[in-house]
CSV table of N, CA and C in Angstrom, one decimal:
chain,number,residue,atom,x,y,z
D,1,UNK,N,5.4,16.5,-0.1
D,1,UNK,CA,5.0,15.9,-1.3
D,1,UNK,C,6.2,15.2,-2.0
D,2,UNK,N,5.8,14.0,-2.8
D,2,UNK,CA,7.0,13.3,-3.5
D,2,UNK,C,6.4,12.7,-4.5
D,3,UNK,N,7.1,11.8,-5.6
D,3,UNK,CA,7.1,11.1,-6.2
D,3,UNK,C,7.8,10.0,-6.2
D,4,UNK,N,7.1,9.3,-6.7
D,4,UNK,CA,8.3,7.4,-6.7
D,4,UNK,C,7.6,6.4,-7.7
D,5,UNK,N,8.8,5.6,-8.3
D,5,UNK,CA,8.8,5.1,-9.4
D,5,UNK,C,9.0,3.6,-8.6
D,6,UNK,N,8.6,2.4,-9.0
D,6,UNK,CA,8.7,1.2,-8.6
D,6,UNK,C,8.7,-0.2,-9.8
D,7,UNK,N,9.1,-0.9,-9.4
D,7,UNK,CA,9.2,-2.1,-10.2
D,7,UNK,C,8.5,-3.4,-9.4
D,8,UNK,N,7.7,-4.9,-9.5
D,8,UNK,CA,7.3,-5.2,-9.1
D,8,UNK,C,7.6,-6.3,-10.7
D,9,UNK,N,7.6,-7.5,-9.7
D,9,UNK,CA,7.4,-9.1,-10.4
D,9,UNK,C,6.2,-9.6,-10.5
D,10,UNK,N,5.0,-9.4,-11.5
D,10,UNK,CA,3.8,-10.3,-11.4
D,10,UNK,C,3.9,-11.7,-12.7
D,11,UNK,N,4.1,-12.8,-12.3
D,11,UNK,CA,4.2,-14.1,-12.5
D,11,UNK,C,4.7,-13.7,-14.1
D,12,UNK,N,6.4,-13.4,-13.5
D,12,UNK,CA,7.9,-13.6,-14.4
D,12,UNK,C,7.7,-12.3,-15.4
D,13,UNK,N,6.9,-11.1,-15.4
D,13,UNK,CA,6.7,-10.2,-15.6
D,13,UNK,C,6.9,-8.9,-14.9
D,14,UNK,N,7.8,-7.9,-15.5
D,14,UNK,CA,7.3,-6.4,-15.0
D,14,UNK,C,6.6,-5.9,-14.7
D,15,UNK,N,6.0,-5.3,-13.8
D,15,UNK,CA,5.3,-4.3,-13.8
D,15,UNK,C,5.8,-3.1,-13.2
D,16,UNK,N,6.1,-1.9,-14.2
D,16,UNK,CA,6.6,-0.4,-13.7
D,16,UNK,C,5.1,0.4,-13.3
D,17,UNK,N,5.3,0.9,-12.4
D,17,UNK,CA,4.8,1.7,-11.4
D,17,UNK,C,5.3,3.3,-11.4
D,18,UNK,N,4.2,4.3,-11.4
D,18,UNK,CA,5.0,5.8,-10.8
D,18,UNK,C,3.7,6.2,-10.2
D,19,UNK,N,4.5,7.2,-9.4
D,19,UNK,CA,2.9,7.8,-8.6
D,19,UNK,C,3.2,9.1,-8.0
D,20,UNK,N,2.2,9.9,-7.3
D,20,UNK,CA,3.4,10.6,-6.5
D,20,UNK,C,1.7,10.7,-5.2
D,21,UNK,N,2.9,11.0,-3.8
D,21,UNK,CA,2.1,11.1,-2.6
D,21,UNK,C,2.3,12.4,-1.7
D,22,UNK,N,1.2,12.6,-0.2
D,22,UNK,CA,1.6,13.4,0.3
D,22,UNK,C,1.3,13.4,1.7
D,23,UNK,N,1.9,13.7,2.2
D,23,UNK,CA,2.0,13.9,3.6
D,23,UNK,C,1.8,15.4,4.3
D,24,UNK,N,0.5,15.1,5.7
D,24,UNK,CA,1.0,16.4,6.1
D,24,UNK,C,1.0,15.7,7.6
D,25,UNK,N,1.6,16.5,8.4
D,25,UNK,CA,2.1,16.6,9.6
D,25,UNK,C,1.0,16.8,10.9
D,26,UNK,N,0.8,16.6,11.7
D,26,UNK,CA,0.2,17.5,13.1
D,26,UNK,C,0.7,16.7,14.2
D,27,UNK,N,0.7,17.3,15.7
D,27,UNK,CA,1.3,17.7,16.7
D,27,UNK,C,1.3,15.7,16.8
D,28,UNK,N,0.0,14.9,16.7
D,28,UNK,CA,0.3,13.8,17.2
D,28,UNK,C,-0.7,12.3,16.3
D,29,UNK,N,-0.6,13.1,14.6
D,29,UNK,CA,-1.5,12.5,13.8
D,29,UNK,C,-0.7,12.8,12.3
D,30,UNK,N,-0.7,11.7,11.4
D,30,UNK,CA,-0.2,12.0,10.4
D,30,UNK,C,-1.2,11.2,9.1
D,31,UNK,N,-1.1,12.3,8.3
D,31,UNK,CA,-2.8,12.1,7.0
D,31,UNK,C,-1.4,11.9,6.2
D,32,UNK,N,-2.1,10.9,5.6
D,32,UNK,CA,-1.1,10.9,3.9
D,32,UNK,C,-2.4,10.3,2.6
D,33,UNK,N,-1.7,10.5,1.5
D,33,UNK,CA,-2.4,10.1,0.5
D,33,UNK,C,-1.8,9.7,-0.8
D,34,UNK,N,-2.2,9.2,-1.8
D,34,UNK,CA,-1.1,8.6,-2.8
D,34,UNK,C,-1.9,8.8,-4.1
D,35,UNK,N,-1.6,8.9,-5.5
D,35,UNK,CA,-2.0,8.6,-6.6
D,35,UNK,C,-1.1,7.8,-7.3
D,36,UNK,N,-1.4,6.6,-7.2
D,36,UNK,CA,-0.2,6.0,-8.7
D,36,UNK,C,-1.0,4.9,-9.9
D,37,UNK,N,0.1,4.6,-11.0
D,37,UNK,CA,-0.7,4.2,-12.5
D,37,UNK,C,0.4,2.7,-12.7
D,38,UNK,N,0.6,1.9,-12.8
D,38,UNK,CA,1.2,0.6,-13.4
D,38,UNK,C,0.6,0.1,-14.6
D,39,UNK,N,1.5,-0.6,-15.2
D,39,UNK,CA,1.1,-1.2,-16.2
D,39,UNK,C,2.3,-2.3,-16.5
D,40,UNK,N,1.8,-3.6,-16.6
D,40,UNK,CA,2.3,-5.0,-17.2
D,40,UNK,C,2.2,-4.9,-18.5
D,41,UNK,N,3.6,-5.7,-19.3
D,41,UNK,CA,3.3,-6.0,-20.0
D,41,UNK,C,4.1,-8.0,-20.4
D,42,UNK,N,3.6,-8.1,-20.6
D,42,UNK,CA,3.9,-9.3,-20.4
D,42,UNK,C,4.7,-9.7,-21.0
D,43,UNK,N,5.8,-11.1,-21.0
D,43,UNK,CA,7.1,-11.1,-21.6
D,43,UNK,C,6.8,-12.5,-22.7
D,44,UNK,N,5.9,-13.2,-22.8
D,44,UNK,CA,5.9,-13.6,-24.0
D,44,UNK,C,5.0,-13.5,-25.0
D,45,UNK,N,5.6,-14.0,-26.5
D,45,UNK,CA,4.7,-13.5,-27.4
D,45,UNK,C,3.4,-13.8,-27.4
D,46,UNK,N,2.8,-13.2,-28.1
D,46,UNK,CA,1.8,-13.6,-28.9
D,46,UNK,C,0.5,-13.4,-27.4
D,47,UNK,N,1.2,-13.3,-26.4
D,47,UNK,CA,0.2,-13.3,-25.0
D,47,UNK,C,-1.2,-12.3,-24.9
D,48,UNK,N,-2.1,-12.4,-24.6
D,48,UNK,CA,-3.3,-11.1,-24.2
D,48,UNK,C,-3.0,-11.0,-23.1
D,49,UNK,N,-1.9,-10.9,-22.5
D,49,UNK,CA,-1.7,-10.7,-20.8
D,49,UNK,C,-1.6,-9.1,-20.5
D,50,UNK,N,-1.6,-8.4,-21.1
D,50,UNK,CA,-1.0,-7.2,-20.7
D,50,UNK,C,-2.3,-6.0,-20.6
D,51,UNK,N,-2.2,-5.7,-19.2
D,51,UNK,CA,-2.8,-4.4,-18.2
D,51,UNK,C,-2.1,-4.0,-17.5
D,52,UNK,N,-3.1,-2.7,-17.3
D,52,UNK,CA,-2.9,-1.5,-16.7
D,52,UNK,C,-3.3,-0.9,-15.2
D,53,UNK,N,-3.2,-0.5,-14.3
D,53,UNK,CA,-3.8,0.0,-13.1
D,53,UNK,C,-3.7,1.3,-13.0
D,54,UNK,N,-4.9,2.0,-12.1
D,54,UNK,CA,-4.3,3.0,-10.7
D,54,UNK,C,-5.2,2.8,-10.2
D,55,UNK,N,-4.7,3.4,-9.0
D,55,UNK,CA,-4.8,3.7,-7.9
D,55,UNK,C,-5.0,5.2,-6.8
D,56,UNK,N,-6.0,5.0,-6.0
D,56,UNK,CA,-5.4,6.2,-5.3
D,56,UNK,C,-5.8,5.5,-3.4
D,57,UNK,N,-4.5,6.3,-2.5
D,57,UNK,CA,-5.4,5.5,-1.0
D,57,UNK,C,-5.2,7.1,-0.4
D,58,UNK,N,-5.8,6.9,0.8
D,58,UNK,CA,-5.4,7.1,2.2
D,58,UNK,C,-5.2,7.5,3.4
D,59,UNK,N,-4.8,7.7,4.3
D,59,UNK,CA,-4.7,7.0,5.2
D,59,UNK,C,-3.9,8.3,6.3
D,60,UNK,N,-4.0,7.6,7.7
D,60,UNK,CA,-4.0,8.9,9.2
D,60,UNK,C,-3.3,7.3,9.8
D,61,UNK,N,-2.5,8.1,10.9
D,61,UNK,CA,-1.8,7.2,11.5
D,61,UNK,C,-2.0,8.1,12.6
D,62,UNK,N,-2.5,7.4,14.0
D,62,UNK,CA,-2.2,8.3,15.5
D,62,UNK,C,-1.2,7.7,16.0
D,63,UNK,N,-0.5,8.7,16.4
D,63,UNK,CA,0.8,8.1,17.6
D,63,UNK,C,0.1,8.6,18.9
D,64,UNK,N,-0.1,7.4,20.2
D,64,UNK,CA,-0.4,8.0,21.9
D,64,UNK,C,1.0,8.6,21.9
D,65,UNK,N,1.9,7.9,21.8
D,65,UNK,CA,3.2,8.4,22.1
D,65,UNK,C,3.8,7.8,20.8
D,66,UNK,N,5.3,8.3,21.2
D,66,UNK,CA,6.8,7.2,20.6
D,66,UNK,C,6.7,6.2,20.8
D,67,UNK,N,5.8,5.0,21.5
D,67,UNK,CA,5.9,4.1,21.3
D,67,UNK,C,4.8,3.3,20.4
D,68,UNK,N,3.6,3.8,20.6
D,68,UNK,CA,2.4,3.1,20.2
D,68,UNK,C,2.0,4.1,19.1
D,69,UNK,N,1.6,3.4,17.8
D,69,UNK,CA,0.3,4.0,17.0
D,69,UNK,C,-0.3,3.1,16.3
D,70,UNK,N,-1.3,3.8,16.0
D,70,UNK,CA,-2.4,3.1,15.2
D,70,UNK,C,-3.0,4.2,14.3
D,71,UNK,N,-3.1,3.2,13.1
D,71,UNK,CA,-3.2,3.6,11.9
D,71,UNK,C,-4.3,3.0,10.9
D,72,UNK,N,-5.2,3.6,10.1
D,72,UNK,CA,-6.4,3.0,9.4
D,72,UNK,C,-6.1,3.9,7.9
D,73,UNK,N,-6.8,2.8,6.7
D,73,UNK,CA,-6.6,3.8,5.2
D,73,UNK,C,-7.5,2.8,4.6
D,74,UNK,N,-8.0,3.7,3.2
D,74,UNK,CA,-9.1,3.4,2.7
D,74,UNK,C,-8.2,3.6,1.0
D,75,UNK,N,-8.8,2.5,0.3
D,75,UNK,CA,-8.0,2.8,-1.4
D,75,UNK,C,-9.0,2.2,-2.1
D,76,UNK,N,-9.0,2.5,-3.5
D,76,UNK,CA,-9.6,2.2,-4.5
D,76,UNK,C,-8.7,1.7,-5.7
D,77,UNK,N,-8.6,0.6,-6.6
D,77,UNK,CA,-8.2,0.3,-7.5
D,77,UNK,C,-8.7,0.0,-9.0
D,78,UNK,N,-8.5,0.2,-9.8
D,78,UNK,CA,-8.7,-0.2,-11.4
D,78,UNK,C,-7.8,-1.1,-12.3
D,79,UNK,N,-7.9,-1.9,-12.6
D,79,UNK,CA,-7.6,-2.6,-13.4
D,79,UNK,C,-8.4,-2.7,-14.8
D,80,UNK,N,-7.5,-2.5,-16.0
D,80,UNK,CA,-8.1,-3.1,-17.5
D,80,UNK,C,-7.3,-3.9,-17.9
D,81,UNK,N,-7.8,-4.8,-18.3
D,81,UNK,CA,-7.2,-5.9,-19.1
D,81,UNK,C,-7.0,-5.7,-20.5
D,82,UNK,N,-6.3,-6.5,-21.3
D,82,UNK,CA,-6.0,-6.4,-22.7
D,82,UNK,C,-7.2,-6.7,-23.1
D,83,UNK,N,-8.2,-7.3,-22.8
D,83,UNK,CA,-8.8,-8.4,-23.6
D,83,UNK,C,-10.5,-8.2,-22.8
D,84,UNK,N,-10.6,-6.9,-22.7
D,84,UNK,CA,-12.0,-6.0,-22.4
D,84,UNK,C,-12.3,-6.4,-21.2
D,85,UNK,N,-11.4,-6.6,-20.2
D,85,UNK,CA,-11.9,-7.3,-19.1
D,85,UNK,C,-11.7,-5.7,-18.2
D,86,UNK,N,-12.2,-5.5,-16.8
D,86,UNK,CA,-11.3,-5.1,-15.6
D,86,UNK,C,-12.5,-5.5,-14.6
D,87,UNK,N,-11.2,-4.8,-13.4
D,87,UNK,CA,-11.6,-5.2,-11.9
D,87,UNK,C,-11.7,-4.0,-11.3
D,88,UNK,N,-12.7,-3.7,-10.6
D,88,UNK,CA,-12.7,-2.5,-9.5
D,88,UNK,C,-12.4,-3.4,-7.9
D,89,UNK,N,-11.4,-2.5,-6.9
D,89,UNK,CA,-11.0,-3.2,-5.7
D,89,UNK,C,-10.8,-2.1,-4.9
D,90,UNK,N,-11.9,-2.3,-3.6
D,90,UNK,CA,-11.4,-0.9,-2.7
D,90,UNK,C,-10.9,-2.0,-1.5
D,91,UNK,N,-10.2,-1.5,-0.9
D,91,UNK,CA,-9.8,-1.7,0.6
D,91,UNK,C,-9.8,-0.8,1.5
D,92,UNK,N,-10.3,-1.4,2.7
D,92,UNK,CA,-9.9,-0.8,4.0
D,92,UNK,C,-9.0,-1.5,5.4
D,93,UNK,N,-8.1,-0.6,5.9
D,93,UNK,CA,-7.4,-1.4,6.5
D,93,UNK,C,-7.1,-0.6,8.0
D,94,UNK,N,-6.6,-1.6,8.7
D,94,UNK,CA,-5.9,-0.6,9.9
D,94,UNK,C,-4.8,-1.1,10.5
D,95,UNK,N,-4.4,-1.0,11.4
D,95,UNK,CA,-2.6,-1.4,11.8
D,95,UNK,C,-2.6,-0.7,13.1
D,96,UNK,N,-1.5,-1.3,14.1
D,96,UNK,CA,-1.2,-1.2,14.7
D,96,UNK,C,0.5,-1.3,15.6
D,97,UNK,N,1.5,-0.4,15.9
D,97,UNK,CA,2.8,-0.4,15.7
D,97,UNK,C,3.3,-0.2,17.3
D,98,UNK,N,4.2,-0.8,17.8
D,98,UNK,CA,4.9,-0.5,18.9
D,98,UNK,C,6.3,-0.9,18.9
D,99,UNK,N,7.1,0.0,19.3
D,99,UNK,CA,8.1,0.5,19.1
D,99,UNK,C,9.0,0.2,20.5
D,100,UNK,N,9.8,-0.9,20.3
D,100,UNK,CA,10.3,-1.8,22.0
D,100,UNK,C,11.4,-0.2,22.5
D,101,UNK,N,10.7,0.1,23.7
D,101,UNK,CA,11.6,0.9,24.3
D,101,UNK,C,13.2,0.9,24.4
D,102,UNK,N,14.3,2.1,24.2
D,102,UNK,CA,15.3,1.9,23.7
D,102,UNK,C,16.0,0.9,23.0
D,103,UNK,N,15.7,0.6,22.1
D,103,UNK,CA,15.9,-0.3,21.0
D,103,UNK,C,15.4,0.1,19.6
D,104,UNK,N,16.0,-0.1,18.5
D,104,UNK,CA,15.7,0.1,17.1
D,104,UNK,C,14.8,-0.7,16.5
D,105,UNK,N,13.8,-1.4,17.1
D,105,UNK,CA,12.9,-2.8,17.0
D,105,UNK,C,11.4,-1.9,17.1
D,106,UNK,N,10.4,-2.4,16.1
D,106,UNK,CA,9.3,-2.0,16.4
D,106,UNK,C,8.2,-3.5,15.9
D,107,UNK,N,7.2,-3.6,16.6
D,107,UNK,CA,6.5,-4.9,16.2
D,107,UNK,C,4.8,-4.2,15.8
D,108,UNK,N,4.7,-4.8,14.1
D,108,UNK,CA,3.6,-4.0,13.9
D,108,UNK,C,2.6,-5.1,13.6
D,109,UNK,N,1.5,-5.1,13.6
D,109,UNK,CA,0.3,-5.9,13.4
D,109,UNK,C,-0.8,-5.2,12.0
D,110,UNK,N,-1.5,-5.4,11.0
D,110,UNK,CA,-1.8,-4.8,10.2
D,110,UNK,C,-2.9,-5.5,9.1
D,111,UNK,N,-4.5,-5.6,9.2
D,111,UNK,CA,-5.4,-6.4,8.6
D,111,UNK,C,-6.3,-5.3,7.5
D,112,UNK,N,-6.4,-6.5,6.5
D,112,UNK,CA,-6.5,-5.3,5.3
D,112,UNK,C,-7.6,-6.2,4.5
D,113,UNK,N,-8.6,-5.8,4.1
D,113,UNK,CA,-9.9,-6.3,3.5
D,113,UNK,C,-10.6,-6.0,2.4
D,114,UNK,N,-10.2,-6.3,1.5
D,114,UNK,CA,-10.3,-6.1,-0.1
D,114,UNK,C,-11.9,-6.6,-0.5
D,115,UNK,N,-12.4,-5.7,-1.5
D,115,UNK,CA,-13.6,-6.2,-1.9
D,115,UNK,C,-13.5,-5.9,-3.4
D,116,UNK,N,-13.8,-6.6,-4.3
D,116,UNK,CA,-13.5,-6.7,-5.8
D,116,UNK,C,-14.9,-7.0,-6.9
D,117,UNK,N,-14.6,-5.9,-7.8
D,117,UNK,CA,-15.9,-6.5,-8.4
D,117,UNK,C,-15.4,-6.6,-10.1
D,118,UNK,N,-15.4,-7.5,-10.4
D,118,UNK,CA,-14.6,-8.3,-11.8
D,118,UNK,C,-15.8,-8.8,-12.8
D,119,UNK,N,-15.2,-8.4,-13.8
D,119,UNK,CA,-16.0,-8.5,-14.9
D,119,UNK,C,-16.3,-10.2,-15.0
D,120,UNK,N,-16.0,-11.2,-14.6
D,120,UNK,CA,-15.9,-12.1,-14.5
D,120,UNK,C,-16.5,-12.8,-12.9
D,121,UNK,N,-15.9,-12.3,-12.2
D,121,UNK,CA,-16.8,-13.0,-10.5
D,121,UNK,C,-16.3,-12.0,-9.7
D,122,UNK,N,-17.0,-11.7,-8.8
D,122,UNK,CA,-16.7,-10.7,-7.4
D,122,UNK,C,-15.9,-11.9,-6.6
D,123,UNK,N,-15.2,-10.8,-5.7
D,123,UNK,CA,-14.5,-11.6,-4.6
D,123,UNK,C,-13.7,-10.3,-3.5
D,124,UNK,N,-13.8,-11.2,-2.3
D,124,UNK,CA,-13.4,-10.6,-1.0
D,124,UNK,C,-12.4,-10.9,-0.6
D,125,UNK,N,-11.3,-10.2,-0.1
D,125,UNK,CA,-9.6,-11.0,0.7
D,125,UNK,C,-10.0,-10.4,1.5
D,126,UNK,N,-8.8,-11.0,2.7
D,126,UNK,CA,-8.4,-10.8,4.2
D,126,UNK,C,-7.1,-11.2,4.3
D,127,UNK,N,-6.3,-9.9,4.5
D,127,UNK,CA,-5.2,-10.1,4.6
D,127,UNK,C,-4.4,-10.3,5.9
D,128,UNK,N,-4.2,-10.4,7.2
D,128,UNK,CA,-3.5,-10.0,8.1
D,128,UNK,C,-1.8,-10.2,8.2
D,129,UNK,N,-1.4,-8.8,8.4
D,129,UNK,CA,0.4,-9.2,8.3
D,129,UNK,C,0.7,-8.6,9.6
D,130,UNK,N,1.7,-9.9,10.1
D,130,UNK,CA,2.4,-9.3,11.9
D,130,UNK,C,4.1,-8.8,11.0
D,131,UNK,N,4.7,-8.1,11.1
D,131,UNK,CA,6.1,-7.5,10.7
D,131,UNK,C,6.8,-7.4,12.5
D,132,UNK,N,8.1,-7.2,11.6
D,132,UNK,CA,9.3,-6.5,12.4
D,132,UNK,C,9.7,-5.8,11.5
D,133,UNK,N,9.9,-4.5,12.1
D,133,UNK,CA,10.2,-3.5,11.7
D,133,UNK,C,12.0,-2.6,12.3
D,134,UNK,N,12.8,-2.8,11.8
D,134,UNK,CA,14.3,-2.3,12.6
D,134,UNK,C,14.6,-1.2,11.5
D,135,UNK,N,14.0,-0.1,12.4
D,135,UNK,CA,14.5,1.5,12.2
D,135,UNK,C,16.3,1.7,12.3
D,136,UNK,N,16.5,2.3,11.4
D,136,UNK,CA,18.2,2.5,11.5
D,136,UNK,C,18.6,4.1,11.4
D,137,UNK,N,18.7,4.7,12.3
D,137,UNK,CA,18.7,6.4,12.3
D,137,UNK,C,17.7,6.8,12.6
D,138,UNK,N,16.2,6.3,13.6
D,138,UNK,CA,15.5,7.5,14.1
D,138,UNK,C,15.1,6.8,15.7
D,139,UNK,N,15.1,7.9,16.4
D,139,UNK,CA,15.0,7.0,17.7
D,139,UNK,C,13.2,7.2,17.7
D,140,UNK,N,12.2,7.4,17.0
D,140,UNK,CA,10.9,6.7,17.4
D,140,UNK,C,10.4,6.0,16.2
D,141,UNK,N,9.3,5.6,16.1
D,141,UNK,CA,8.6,5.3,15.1
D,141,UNK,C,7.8,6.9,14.7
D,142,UNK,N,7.3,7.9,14.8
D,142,UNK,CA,7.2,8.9,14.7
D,142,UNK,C,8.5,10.0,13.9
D,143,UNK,N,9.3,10.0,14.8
D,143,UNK,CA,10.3,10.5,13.8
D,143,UNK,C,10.6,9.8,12.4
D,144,UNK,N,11.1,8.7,12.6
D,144,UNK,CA,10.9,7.4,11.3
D,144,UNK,C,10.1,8.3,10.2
D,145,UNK,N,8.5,8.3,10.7
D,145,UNK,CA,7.6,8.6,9.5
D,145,UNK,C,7.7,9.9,9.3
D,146,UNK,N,8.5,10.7,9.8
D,146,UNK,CA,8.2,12.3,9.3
D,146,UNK,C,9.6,12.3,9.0
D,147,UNK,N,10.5,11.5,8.7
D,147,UNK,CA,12.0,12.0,7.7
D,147,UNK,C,11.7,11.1,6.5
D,148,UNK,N,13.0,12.0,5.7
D,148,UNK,CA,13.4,11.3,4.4
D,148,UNK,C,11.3,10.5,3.8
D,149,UNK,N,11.6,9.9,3.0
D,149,UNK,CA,10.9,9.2,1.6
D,149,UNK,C,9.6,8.1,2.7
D,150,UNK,N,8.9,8.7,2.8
D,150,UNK,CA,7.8,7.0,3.3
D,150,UNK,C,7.7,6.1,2.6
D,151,UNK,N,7.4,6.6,0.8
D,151,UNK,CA,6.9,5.2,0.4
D,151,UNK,C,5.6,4.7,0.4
D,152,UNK,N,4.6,5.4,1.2
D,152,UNK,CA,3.4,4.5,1.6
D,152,UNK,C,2.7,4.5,0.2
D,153,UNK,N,2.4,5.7,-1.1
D,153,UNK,CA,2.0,5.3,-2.2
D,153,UNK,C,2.5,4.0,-2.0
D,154,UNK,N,3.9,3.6,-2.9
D,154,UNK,CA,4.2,2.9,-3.1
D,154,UNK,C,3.8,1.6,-2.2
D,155,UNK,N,3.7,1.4,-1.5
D,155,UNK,CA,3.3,0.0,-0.6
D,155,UNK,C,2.1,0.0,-0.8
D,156,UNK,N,0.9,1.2,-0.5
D,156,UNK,CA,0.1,0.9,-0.8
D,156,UNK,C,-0.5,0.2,-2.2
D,157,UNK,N,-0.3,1.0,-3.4
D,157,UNK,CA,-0.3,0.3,-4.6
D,157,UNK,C,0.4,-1.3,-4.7
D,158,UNK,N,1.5,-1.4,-4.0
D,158,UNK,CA,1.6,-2.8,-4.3
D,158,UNK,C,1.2,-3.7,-3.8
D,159,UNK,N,0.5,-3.4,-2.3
D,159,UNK,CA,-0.9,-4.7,-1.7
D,159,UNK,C,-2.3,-4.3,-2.6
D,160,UNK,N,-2.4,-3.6,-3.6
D,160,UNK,CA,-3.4,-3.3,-4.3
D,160,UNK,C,-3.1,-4.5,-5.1
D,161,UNK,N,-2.1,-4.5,-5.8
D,161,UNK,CA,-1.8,-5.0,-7.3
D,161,UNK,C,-1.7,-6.4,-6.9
D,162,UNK,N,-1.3,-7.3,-5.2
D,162,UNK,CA,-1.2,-8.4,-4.8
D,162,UNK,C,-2.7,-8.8,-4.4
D,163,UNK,N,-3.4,-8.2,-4.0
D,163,UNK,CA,-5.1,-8.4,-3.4
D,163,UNK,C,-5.8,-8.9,-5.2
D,164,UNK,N,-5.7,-8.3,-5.8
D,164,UNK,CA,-6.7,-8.4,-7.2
D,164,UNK,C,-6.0,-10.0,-7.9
């Protein structure tokens, strides 16, 4: 279990972030989950710009081995607006990571599908992100996710806060 605090630019504004997540472990599958709360507020005067979120996801990662996994998560989001508005936004996503034999390089692939329903108009994304990934101190991607801080609250919440 952890906590983590985050900061995040939405167009020339703050947004602080805290949450906390958790992880558990098995022989060749890893479950995690996240709760976190943000809130903007906007940096000029007189503005109605300023909301709030949370969030909660998550999400199982299989490893076949050290080299290959694949991974799927499910989240839900809230948004209120200053100005009696908000947005409900769930996603679902999955990914997929391989890890170049003896080398610190892993190449991941990862498509994520947002559905939104806004006090104003519904709407659908499609996200697909290809990464490189260069691990520094673990020799798998497996070890990687079971030391030190993951973060995934945190990432998660912030493809939340970019989808809406």
């Amino acid at each position: 279990m952890g906590a983590f605090y985050g900061m995040e630019n939405d167009h020339g504004s703050d947004v602080q972030e805290i949450g906390i997540e958790a992880q558990k472990y098995f022989d060749n599958f890893t479950l995690q989950g996240s709760v976190a709360y943000g809130d903007h507020q906007d940096s000029c005067s007189g503005c109605q710009d300023d909301y709030n979120a949370w969030a909660v996801n998550a999400g199982g990662t299989y490893y076949f081995n050290d080299t290959w996994s694949a991974s799927a998560n499910v989240g839900y989001a809230e948004f209120d607006y200053g100005y009696s508005a908000s947005t409900e936004l769930t996603t679902v996503g999955v990914a997929g990571e391989y890890r170049v034999p003896n080398t610190n390089f892993s190449v991941r692939a990862a498509y994520t599908y947002g559905d939104a329903s806004d006090t104003y108009v519904d709407y659908t994304s499609n996200t697909f992100q290809v990464g490189l990934v260069i691990d520094l101190g673990s020799g798998s991607a497996r070890e990687r996710d079971r030391e030190g801080a993951s973060l995934n609250g945190a990432a998660a919440f912030d493809q939340q806060w970019r989808l809406w």
